[in-house]
Amino acid sequence: TQRGAQIHKQGRANIAKCVASLVKKNSSQAMSVVGKFLDNLANQPDYALTFSLLAVGEIGRCVDLSSIGSLKGCLLDAFSHKSEEVKSAASYALGNVALGNLQDYLPF
């Protein structure tokens, strides 16, 4: 709904942190939640895209998401969005997902 548009950017970031703290202890649940957030990246308003990316990033910081084959493509596709806020959230998500799996993202 449009009520989500009224939540300030920092509020969305804080809610994403709460979501991550709820699912990070159970990696199978985290995979399911991340899958749903990735599904939300299609045809959603900017505020929903931003929240989904922030949540994926927060979860990816604590949980290895390398088994989700479409993750990298989804994150990289978000960098071509017209909204700078979405691009910023994609950058945050990619950085945090890389922290959660350094072997896959920084293979030296």
Coordinates of C-alpha atoms in Angstrom, one line a residue:
T1 CA 0.0 0.0 0.0
Q2 CA 1.0 3.6 -0.2
R3 CA 1.4 3.8 3.6
G4 CA 4.9 2.4 3.1
A5 CA 5.8 5.4 1.1
Q6 CA 5.3 7.6 4.2
I7 CA 8.0 5.7 6.1
H8 CA 11.2 7.7 6.2
K9 CA 14.3 6.2 4.5
Q10 CA 16.0 5.7 8.0
G11 CA 12.8 4.0 9.2
R12 CA 12.9 1.5 6.3
A13 CA 16.6 0.8 7.2
N14 CA 15.7 0.1 10.8
I15 CA 12.8 -2.2 9.9
A16 CA 15.1 -4.1 7.6
K17 CA 17.6 -4.6 10.5
C18 CA 14.7 -5.9 12.6
V19 CA 13.7 -8.4 9.9
A20 CA 17.2 -9.6 9.6
S21 CA 17.5 -10.1 13.3
L22 CA 14.4 -12.2 13.3
V23 CA 15.5 -14.6 10.5
K24 CA 19.3 -14.8 10.8
K25 CA 19.2 -17.7 13.3
N26 CA 17.4 -20.0 10.9
S27 CA 19.2 -20.1 7.6
S28 CA 16.4 -22.0 5.7
Q29 CA 13.9 -19.3 6.9
A30 CA 16.3 -16.6 5.8
M31 CA 16.6 -18.1 2.3
S32 CA 12.8 -18.2 2.0
V33 CA 12.5 -14.6 3.2
V34 CA 15.2 -13.4 0.8
G35 CA 13.5 -15.2 -2.0
K36 CA 10.3 -13.3 -1.3
F37 CA 12.2 -10.0 -1.1
L38 CA 13.8 -10.8 -4.5
D39 CA 10.4 -11.5 -5.9
N40 CA 9.4 -8.1 -4.8
L41 CA 12.0 -6.4 -6.9
A42 CA 9.7 -6.7 -10.0
N43 CA 7.3 -3.8 -10.7
Q44 CA 7.2 -2.3 -7.2
P45 CA 7.3 1.3 -6.1
D46 CA 10.7 2.7 -5.3
Y47 CA 10.1 2.6 -1.5
A48 CA 9.3 -1.1 -1.7
L49 CA 12.4 -1.8 -3.8
T50 CA 14.5 0.1 -1.4
F51 CA 13.2 -1.8 1.6
S52 CA 13.6 -5.2 -0.1
L53 CA 17.2 -4.4 -1.0
L54 CA 18.0 -3.1 2.5
A55 CA 16.5 -6.3 4.0
V56 CA 18.4 -8.6 1.7
G57 CA 21.6 -6.7 2.6
E58 CA 21.0 -7.0 6.3
I59 CA 20.2 -10.7 6.1
G60 CA 23.1 -11.3 3.7
R61 CA 25.5 -9.8 6.2
C62 CA 24.8 -12.6 8.7
V63 CA 23.7 -15.5 6.4
D64 CA 25.6 -17.0 3.4
L65 CA 23.2 -16.4 0.5
S66 CA 25.4 -17.9 -2.2
S67 CA 22.9 -20.8 -2.8
I68 CA 20.4 -18.3 -4.2
G69 CA 21.4 -18.3 -7.9
S70 CA 19.5 -15.2 -8.9
L71 CA 20.8 -13.0 -6.1
K72 CA 23.8 -11.4 -7.9
G73 CA 21.8 -10.7 -11.0
C74 CA 18.9 -9.1 -9.0
L75 CA 21.3 -6.9 -7.1
L76 CA 23.2 -5.8 -10.2
D77 CA 20.0 -5.1 -12.1
A78 CA 19.0 -2.7 -9.3
F79 CA 21.9 -0.5 -10.2
S80 CA 20.3 0.4 -13.5
H81 CA 17.1 1.7 -11.8
K82 CA 16.3 5.4 -12.3
S83 CA 16.0 6.2 -8.6
E84 CA 19.2 7.1 -6.8
E85 CA 17.7 5.8 -3.5
V86 CA 17.2 2.3 -5.1
K87 CA 20.8 2.4 -6.5
S88 CA 22.1 3.3 -3.0
A89 CA 20.1 0.4 -1.4
A90 CA 21.5 -1.9 -4.1
S91 CA 25.0 -0.8 -3.2
Y92 CA 24.4 -1.4 0.5
A93 CA 22.8 -4.8 -0.2
L94 CA 25.7 -5.9 -2.4
G95 CA 28.3 -4.8 0.1
N96 CA 26.6 -6.6 3.0
V97 CA 26.0 -9.8 1.0
A98 CA 29.7 -9.7 0.1
L99 CA 30.5 -9.5 3.8
G100 CA 28.4 -12.5 4.5
N101 CA 30.3 -14.6 1.9
L102 CA 33.8 -13.1 1.3
Q103 CA 35.0 -16.3 -0.5
D104 CA 32.5 -15.9 -3.2
Y105 CA 32.7 -12.2 -3.7
L106 CA 36.4 -11.5 -3.0
P107 CA 38.1 -14.6 -4.2
F108 CA 41.8 -13.8 -3.6

